[in-house]
């Protein structure tokens, strides 16, 4: 099947974008895996789909990791989304409302080409914890809970869909190398830890052990945050399904709200990622997280899948 697509990137997090406003999106997980392969396909971290709205929003917004798994949110992708629909003439607005599978986003294309996204409010309630917290005791820092991550099988088996409770099945429930994470949902799950230096943080080794840890039966995005100042952090994220990406928009939001809740950060923070700068603002409580950053088209193409 020949498909037309647009390759885009937001702070180096890269995407293949499909316009499904005229005909439904129909790629299978196998086709999406091939599309996302950087040797045998186009290569991307996620696949973004522009759909007609089924509500009073302007569009529907679907996200698939390059494994073909559909997920709840992609922040860098949201910035590319509005760039795409404006450039493709699918709207004459520069402020667009879109619905993902579990939240509404407001996207604003600025005159300087950057995009500001109202990402909605973070969710911290226990009910939103993407893991079984029973029997665990969080450490409190400024009233915010940091949860222990338990040891889990080595990454080789970790890539399989983890069988819940493996570490609880008779094996000692040990803390994973002293890792404690701030857990927050931006629609998708994030486990954020503070590190002294992102450049020496064990992202490649610890990232997959947190991502696919049986502790997180839906898996999780693992953030590694270095506090540079009360208004500046450096961040690396081992993304669920995609591995380490050059930037993670929802991860930047998650890290900043954890840092603010822990008392380490002020309400407006510059996030230095390996792919570029993001600006995150959050006034606390149920207020929305605002993310501002770049969004760029790389090329249009066709591929037989
Ligand atoms: N890997 C993420 C989805 C993409 C998030 C990231 N690319 C962003 O910009 O928010 C997940 O499985 O929740």
JSON list of C-alpha atoms in Angstrom, two decimals, residues 5-165:
[
{"chain": "A", "resi": 5, "resn": "UNK", "atom": "CA", "xyz": [3.26, 11.31, 4.81]},
{"chain": "A", "resi": 6, "resn": "UNK", "atom": "CA", "xyz": [5.04, 14.38, 6.22]},
{"chain": "A", "resi": 7, "resn": "UNK", "atom": "CA", "xyz": [8.17, 14.00, 8.34]},
{"chain": "A", "resi": 8, "resn": "UNK", "atom": "CA", "xyz": [8.33, 16.55, 11.20]},
{"chain": "A", "resi": 9, "resn": "UNK", "atom": "CA", "xyz": [10.31, 17.20, 14.36]},
{"chain": "A", "resi": 10, "resn": "UNK", "atom": "CA", "xyz": [9.88, 19.15, 17.58]},
{"chain": "A", "resi": 11, "resn": "UNK", "atom": "CA", "xyz": [13.20, 19.69, 19.47]},
{"chain": "A", "resi": 12, "resn": "UNK", "atom": "CA", "xyz": [14.57, 16.62, 17.71]},
{"chain": "A", "resi": 13, "resn": "UNK", "atom": "CA", "xyz": [11.68, 14.31, 18.72]},
{"chain": "A", "resi": 14, "resn": "UNK", "atom": "CA", "xyz": [10.71, 13.11, 15.27]},
{"chain": "A", "resi": 15, "resn": "UNK", "atom": "CA", "xyz": [7.42, 12.09, 13.77]},
{"chain": "A", "resi": 16, "resn": "UNK", "atom": "CA", "xyz": [5.69, 10.76, 10.68]},
{"chain": "A", "resi": 17, "resn": "UNK", "atom": "CA", "xyz": [2.42, 12.64, 10.27]},
{"chain": "A", "resi": 18, "resn": "UNK", "atom": "CA", "xyz": [-0.64, 11.36, 8.37]},
{"chain": "A", "resi": 19, "resn": "UNK", "atom": "CA", "xyz": [-3.65, 13.36, 7.24]},
{"chain": "A", "resi": 20, "resn": "UNK", "atom": "CA", "xyz": [-6.65, 11.13, 7.98]},
{"chain": "A", "resi": 21, "resn": "UNK", "atom": "CA", "xyz": [-9.23, 13.89, 7.54]},
{"chain": "A", "resi": 22, "resn": "UNK", "atom": "CA", "xyz": [-10.32, 12.58, 4.12]},
{"chain": "A", "resi": 23, "resn": "UNK", "atom": "CA", "xyz": [-9.89, 8.82, 4.59]},
{"chain": "A", "resi": 24, "resn": "UNK", "atom": "CA", "xyz": [-9.46, 6.78, 7.77]},
{"chain": "A", "resi": 25, "resn": "UNK", "atom": "CA", "xyz": [-6.03, 5.86, 9.07]},
{"chain": "A", "resi": 26, "resn": "UNK", "atom": "CA", "xyz": [-5.57, 2.16, 8.43]},
{"chain": "A", "resi": 27, "resn": "UNK", "atom": "CA", "xyz": [-1.92, 1.17, 9.04]},
{"chain": "A", "resi": 28, "resn": "UNK", "atom": "CA", "xyz": [-1.42, -2.02, 11.02]},
{"chain": "A", "resi": 29, "resn": "UNK", "atom": "CA", "xyz": [1.06, -2.22, 13.92]},
{"chain": "A", "resi": 30, "resn": "UNK", "atom": "CA", "xyz": [3.43, -4.16, 11.63]},
{"chain": "A", "resi": 31, "resn": "UNK", "atom": "CA", "xyz": [3.24, -1.42, 8.99]},
{"chain": "A", "resi": 32, "resn": "UNK", "atom": "CA", "xyz": [3.85, 1.24, 11.67]},
{"chain": "A", "resi": 33, "resn": "UNK", "atom": "CA", "xyz": [6.88, -0.67, 12.99]},
{"chain": "A", "resi": 34, "resn": "UNK", "atom": "CA", "xyz": [8.30, -0.82, 9.46]},
{"chain": "A", "resi": 35, "resn": "UNK", "atom": "CA", "xyz": [7.54, 2.87, 8.92]},
{"chain": "A", "resi": 36, "resn": "UNK", "atom": "CA", "xyz": [9.28, 3.78, 12.17]},
{"chain": "A", "resi": 37, "resn": "UNK", "atom": "CA", "xyz": [12.38, 1.68, 11.42]},
{"chain": "A", "resi": 38, "resn": "UNK", "atom": "CA", "xyz": [15.37, 3.97, 10.79]},
{"chain": "A", "resi": 39, "resn": "UNK", "atom": "CA", "xyz": [16.97, 1.47, 8.36]},
{"chain": "A", "resi": 40, "resn": "UNK", "atom": "CA", "xyz": [14.08, -0.25, 6.57]},
{"chain": "A", "resi": 41, "resn": "UNK", "atom": "CA", "xyz": [11.54, 2.56, 6.74]},
{"chain": "A", "resi": 42, "resn": "UNK", "atom": "CA", "xyz": [11.31, 6.33, 7.23]},
{"chain": "A", "resi": 43, "resn": "UNK", "atom": "CA", "xyz": [12.31, 6.32, 10.90]},
{"chain": "A", "resi": 44, "resn": "UNK", "atom": "CA", "xyz": [10.51, 8.18, 13.70]},
{"chain": "A", "resi": 45, "resn": "UNK", "atom": "CA", "xyz": [9.84, 8.16, 17.44]},
{"chain": "A", "resi": 46, "resn": "UNK", "atom": "CA", "xyz": [6.07, 8.41, 17.03]},
{"chain": "A", "resi": 47, "resn": "UNK", "atom": "CA", "xyz": [3.38, 8.41, 14.33]},
{"chain": "A", "resi": 48, "resn": "UNK", "atom": "CA", "xyz": [0.84, 11.24, 14.52]},
{"chain": "A", "resi": 49, "resn": "UNK", "atom": "CA", "xyz": [-2.60, 11.09, 12.92]},
{"chain": "A", "resi": 50, "resn": "UNK", "atom": "CA", "xyz": [-4.79, 14.12, 12.11]},
{"chain": "A", "resi": 51, "resn": "UNK", "atom": "CA", "xyz": [-8.44, 13.07, 12.25]},
{"chain": "A", "resi": 52, "resn": "UNK", "atom": "CA", "xyz": [-11.75, 14.85, 11.76]},
{"chain": "A", "resi": 53, "resn": "UNK", "atom": "CA", "xyz": [-13.27, 16.03, 15.01]},
{"chain": "A", "resi": 54, "resn": "UNK", "atom": "CA", "xyz": [-16.08, 13.97, 16.58]},
{"chain": "A", "resi": 55, "resn": "UNK", "atom": "CA", "xyz": [-16.84, 16.77, 19.04]},
{"chain": "A", "resi": 56, "resn": "UNK", "atom": "CA", "xyz": [-16.74, 20.59, 19.15]},
{"chain": "A", "resi": 57, "resn": "UNK", "atom": "CA", "xyz": [-12.93, 20.44, 18.88]},
{"chain": "A", "resi": 58, "resn": "UNK", "atom": "CA", "xyz": [-11.27, 21.30, 15.56]},
{"chain": "A", "resi": 59, "resn": "UNK", "atom": "CA", "xyz": [-9.56, 17.92, 15.10]},
{"chain": "A", "resi": 60, "resn": "UNK", "atom": "CA", "xyz": [-8.91, 14.53, 16.64]},
{"chain": "A", "resi": 61, "resn": "UNK", "atom": "CA", "xyz": [-5.25, 13.77, 17.47]},
{"chain": "A", "resi": 62, "resn": "UNK", "atom": "CA", "xyz": [-3.99, 10.16, 17.68]},
{"chain": "A", "resi": 63, "resn": "UNK", "atom": "CA", "xyz": [-0.49, 9.09, 18.67]},
{"chain": "A", "resi": 64, "resn": "UNK", "atom": "CA", "xyz": [1.30, 5.77, 18.11]},
{"chain": "A", "resi": 65, "resn": "UNK", "atom": "CA", "xyz": [4.77, 4.93, 19.40]},
{"chain": "A", "resi": 66, "resn": "UNK", "atom": "CA", "xyz": [7.09, 3.47, 16.73]},
{"chain": "A", "resi": 67, "resn": "UNK", "atom": "CA", "xyz": [6.18, 0.02, 18.07]},
{"chain": "A", "resi": 68, "resn": "UNK", "atom": "CA", "xyz": [2.66, 0.51, 16.72]},
{"chain": "A", "resi": 69, "resn": "UNK", "atom": "CA", "xyz": [1.23, 0.89, 20.23]},
{"chain": "A", "resi": 70, "resn": "UNK", "atom": "CA", "xyz": [-1.33, 3.69, 20.57]},
{"chain": "A", "resi": 71, "resn": "UNK", "atom": "CA", "xyz": [-0.68, 6.05, 23.48]},
{"chain": "A", "resi": 72, "resn": "UNK", "atom": "CA", "xyz": [-2.49, 8.89, 25.21]},
{"chain": "A", "resi": 73, "resn": "UNK", "atom": "CA", "xyz": [-0.34, 11.93, 24.46]},
{"chain": "A", "resi": 74, "resn": "UNK", "atom": "CA", "xyz": [2.70, 13.43, 22.76]},
{"chain": "A", "resi": 75, "resn": "UNK", "atom": "CA", "xyz": [3.63, 17.00, 23.64]},
{"chain": "A", "resi": 76, "resn": "UNK", "atom": "CA", "xyz": [6.28, 17.65, 20.97]},
{"chain": "A", "resi": 77, "resn": "UNK", "atom": "CA", "xyz": [3.87, 16.05, 18.54]},
{"chain": "A", "resi": 78, "resn": "UNK", "atom": "CA", "xyz": [1.11, 18.46, 19.55]},
{"chain": "A", "resi": 79, "resn": "UNK", "atom": "CA", "xyz": [3.30, 21.39, 18.48]},
{"chain": "A", "resi": 80, "resn": "UNK", "atom": "CA", "xyz": [3.96, 19.72, 15.12]},
{"chain": "A", "resi": 81, "resn": "UNK", "atom": "CA", "xyz": [0.24, 18.97, 14.81]},
{"chain": "A", "resi": 82, "resn": "UNK", "atom": "CA", "xyz": [-0.79, 22.65, 14.61]},
{"chain": "A", "resi": 83, "resn": "UNK", "atom": "CA", "xyz": [2.14, 23.47, 12.30]},
{"chain": "A", "resi": 84, "resn": "UNK", "atom": "CA", "xyz": [0.95, 20.64, 10.04]},
{"chain": "A", "resi": 85, "resn": "UNK", "atom": "CA", "xyz": [-2.74, 21.57, 9.86]},
{"chain": "A", "resi": 86, "resn": "UNK", "atom": "CA", "xyz": [-1.95, 25.24, 9.19]},
{"chain": "A", "resi": 87, "resn": "UNK", "atom": "CA", "xyz": [0.63, 24.46, 6.47]},
{"chain": "A", "resi": 88, "resn": "UNK", "atom": "CA", "xyz": [-1.66, 21.84, 4.91]},
{"chain": "A", "resi": 89, "resn": "UNK", "atom": "CA", "xyz": [-4.51, 24.37, 4.74]},
{"chain": "A", "resi": 90, "resn": "UNK", "atom": "CA", "xyz": [-6.73, 22.15, 6.93]},
{"chain": "A", "resi": 91, "resn": "UNK", "atom": "CA", "xyz": [-7.59, 25.22, 9.01]},
{"chain": "A", "resi": 92, "resn": "UNK", "atom": "CA", "xyz": [-7.34, 28.99, 8.67]},
{"chain": "A", "resi": 93, "resn": "UNK", "atom": "CA", "xyz": [-6.94, 29.33, 12.46]},
{"chain": "A", "resi": 94, "resn": "UNK", "atom": "CA", "xyz": [-3.64, 29.63, 14.34]},
{"chain": "A", "resi": 95, "resn": "UNK", "atom": "CA", "xyz": [-5.25, 28.62, 17.65]},
{"chain": "A", "resi": 96, "resn": "UNK", "atom": "CA", "xyz": [-6.59, 25.07, 17.36]},
{"chain": "A", "resi": 97, "resn": "UNK", "atom": "CA", "xyz": [-8.43, 22.78, 19.79]},
{"chain": "A", "resi": 98, "resn": "UNK", "atom": "CA", "xyz": [-7.78, 19.05, 19.53]},
{"chain": "A", "resi": 99, "resn": "UNK", "atom": "CA", "xyz": [-8.99, 15.97, 21.41]},
{"chain": "A", "resi": 100, "resn": "UNK", "atom": "CA", "xyz": [-6.66, 13.09, 22.23]},
{"chain": "A", "resi": 101, "resn": "UNK", "atom": "CA", "xyz": [-7.97, 9.81, 23.62]},
{"chain": "A", "resi": 102, "resn": "UNK", "atom": "CA", "xyz": [-8.16, 11.24, 27.13]},
{"chain": "A", "resi": 103, "resn": "UNK", "atom": "CA", "xyz": [-7.73, 15.02, 27.15]},
{"chain": "A", "resi": 104, "resn": "UNK", "atom": "CA", "xyz": [-8.36, 18.27, 25.26]},
{"chain": "A", "resi": 105, "resn": "UNK", "atom": "CA", "xyz": [-5.40, 20.38, 24.12]},
{"chain": "A", "resi": 106, "resn": "UNK", "atom": "CA", "xyz": [-5.28, 24.02, 22.98]},
{"chain": "A", "resi": 107, "resn": "UNK", "atom": "CA", "xyz": [-2.52, 24.66, 20.42]},
{"chain": "A", "resi": 108, "resn": "UNK", "atom": "CA", "xyz": [-1.37, 28.19, 19.50]},
{"chain": "A", "resi": 109, "resn": "UNK", "atom": "CA", "xyz": [0.98, 28.78, 16.57]},
{"chain": "A", "resi": 110, "resn": "UNK", "atom": "CA", "xyz": [2.94, 31.94, 17.47]},
{"chain": "A", "resi": 111, "resn": "UNK", "atom": "CA", "xyz": [4.08, 34.56, 14.93]},
{"chain": "A", "resi": 112, "resn": "UNK", "atom": "CA", "xyz": [7.73, 33.54, 15.54]},
{"chain": "A", "resi": 113, "resn": "UNK", "atom": "CA", "xyz": [6.89, 29.95, 14.50]},
{"chain": "A", "resi": 114, "resn": "UNK", "atom": "CA", "xyz": [7.09, 28.53, 18.00]},
{"chain": "A", "resi": 115, "resn": "UNK", "atom": "CA", "xyz": [4.00, 26.82, 19.41]},
{"chain": "A", "resi": 116, "resn": "UNK", "atom": "CA", "xyz": [2.42, 27.10, 22.85]},
{"chain": "A", "resi": 117, "resn": "UNK", "atom": "CA", "xyz": [0.32, 24.15, 24.00]},
{"chain": "A", "resi": 118, "resn": "UNK", "atom": "CA", "xyz": [-2.11, 24.14, 26.91]},
{"chain": "A", "resi": 119, "resn": "UNK", "atom": "CA", "xyz": [-1.36, 20.57, 27.97]},
{"chain": "A", "resi": 120, "resn": "UNK", "atom": "CA", "xyz": [-4.13, 20.36, 30.55]},
{"chain": "A", "resi": 121, "resn": "UNK", "atom": "CA", "xyz": [-3.58, 19.74, 34.26]},
{"chain": "A", "resi": 122, "resn": "UNK", "atom": "CA", "xyz": [-1.16, 17.13, 35.64]},
{"chain": "A", "resi": 123, "resn": "UNK", "atom": "CA", "xyz": [-2.71, 14.25, 37.58]},
{"chain": "A", "resi": 124, "resn": "UNK", "atom": "CA", "xyz": [-1.05, 13.05, 40.81]},
{"chain": "A", "resi": 125, "resn": "UNK", "atom": "CA", "xyz": [-3.91, 11.26, 42.55]},
{"chain": "A", "resi": 126, "resn": "UNK", "atom": "CA", "xyz": [-3.13, 7.72, 43.65]},
{"chain": "A", "resi": 127, "resn": "UNK", "atom": "CA", "xyz": [-5.86, 6.50, 41.32]},
{"chain": "A", "resi": 128, "resn": "UNK", "atom": "CA", "xyz": [-3.74, 7.81, 38.47]},
{"chain": "A", "resi": 129, "resn": "UNK", "atom": "CA", "xyz": [-0.58, 6.06, 39.64]},
{"chain": "A", "resi": 130, "resn": "UNK", "atom": "CA", "xyz": [0.40, 3.72, 36.82]},
{"chain": "A", "resi": 131, "resn": "UNK", "atom": "CA", "xyz": [1.57, 1.09, 39.31]},
{"chain": "A", "resi": 132, "resn": "UNK", "atom": "CA", "xyz": [0.44, -0.92, 42.30]},
{"chain": "A", "resi": 133, "resn": "UNK", "atom": "CA", "xyz": [1.46, 1.20, 45.30]},
{"chain": "A", "resi": 134, "resn": "UNK", "atom": "CA", "xyz": [0.19, -1.35, 47.84]},
{"chain": "A", "resi": 135, "resn": "UNK", "atom": "CA", "xyz": [2.80, -2.17, 50.44]},
{"chain": "A", "resi": 136, "resn": "UNK", "atom": "CA", "xyz": [5.02, 0.72, 49.34]},
{"chain": "A", "resi": 137, "resn": "UNK", "atom": "CA", "xyz": [5.79, 3.81, 51.40]},
{"chain": "A", "resi": 138, "resn": "UNK", "atom": "CA", "xyz": [6.64, 7.02, 49.53]},
{"chain": "A", "resi": 139, "resn": "UNK", "atom": "CA", "xyz": [9.24, 9.47, 50.85]},
{"chain": "A", "resi": 140, "resn": "UNK", "atom": "CA", "xyz": [7.81, 12.97, 51.23]},
{"chain": "A", "resi": 141, "resn": "UNK", "atom": "CA", "xyz": [9.71, 16.04, 50.05]},
{"chain": "A", "resi": 142, "resn": "UNK", "atom": "CA", "xyz": [7.84, 19.30, 50.66]},
{"chain": "A", "resi": 143, "resn": "UNK", "atom": "CA", "xyz": [4.71, 17.22, 50.88]},
{"chain": "A", "resi": 144, "resn": "UNK", "atom": "CA", "xyz": [5.24, 15.58, 47.47]},
{"chain": "A", "resi": 145, "resn": "UNK", "atom": "CA", "xyz": [5.51, 11.78, 47.26]},
{"chain": "A", "resi": 146, "resn": "UNK", "atom": "CA", "xyz": [8.58, 10.08, 45.83]},
{"chain": "A", "resi": 147, "resn": "UNK", "atom": "CA", "xyz": [7.90, 6.37, 45.34]},
{"chain": "A", "resi": 148, "resn": "UNK", "atom": "CA", "xyz": [10.49, 3.54, 45.48]},
{"chain": "A", "resi": 149, "resn": "UNK", "atom": "CA", "xyz": [10.93, 1.59, 42.23]},
{"chain": "A", "resi": 150, "resn": "UNK", "atom": "CA", "xyz": [11.30, -2.14, 42.90]},
{"chain": "A", "resi": 151, "resn": "UNK", "atom": "CA", "xyz": [13.82, -4.39, 41.21]},
{"chain": "A", "resi": 152, "resn": "UNK", "atom": "CA", "xyz": [12.59, -6.09, 38.08]},
{"chain": "A", "resi": 153, "resn": "UNK", "atom": "CA", "xyz": [13.81, -8.62, 35.50]},
{"chain": "A", "resi": 154, "resn": "UNK", "atom": "CA", "xyz": [16.80, -7.64, 33.33]},
{"chain": "A", "resi": 155, "resn": "UNK", "atom": "CA", "xyz": [15.95, -5.50, 30.25]},
{"chain": "A", "resi": 156, "resn": "UNK", "atom": "CA", "xyz": [16.05, -8.58, 27.96]},
{"chain": "A", "resi": 157, "resn": "UNK", "atom": "CA", "xyz": [12.86, -9.85, 29.48]},
{"chain": "A", "resi": 158, "resn": "UNK", "atom": "CA", "xyz": [11.75, -6.36, 30.47]},
{"chain": "A", "resi": 159, "resn": "UNK", "atom": "CA", "xyz": [10.94, -5.60, 26.83]},
{"chain": "A", "resi": 160, "resn": "UNK", "atom": "CA", "xyz": [8.23, -8.26, 26.95]},
{"chain": "A", "resi": 161, "resn": "UNK", "atom": "CA", "xyz": [4.92, -7.15, 28.34]},
{"chain": "A", "resi": 162, "resn": "UNK", "atom": "CA", "xyz": [5.83, -7.39, 32.03]},
{"chain": "A", "resi": 163, "resn": "UNK", "atom": "CA", "xyz": [3.84, -9.93, 34.01]},
{"chain": "A", "resi": 164, "resn": "UNK", "atom": "CA", "xyz": [2.52, -7.88, 36.93]},
{"chain": "A", "resi": 165, "resn": "UNK", "atom": "CA", "xyz": [3.91, -8.77, 40.36]}
]
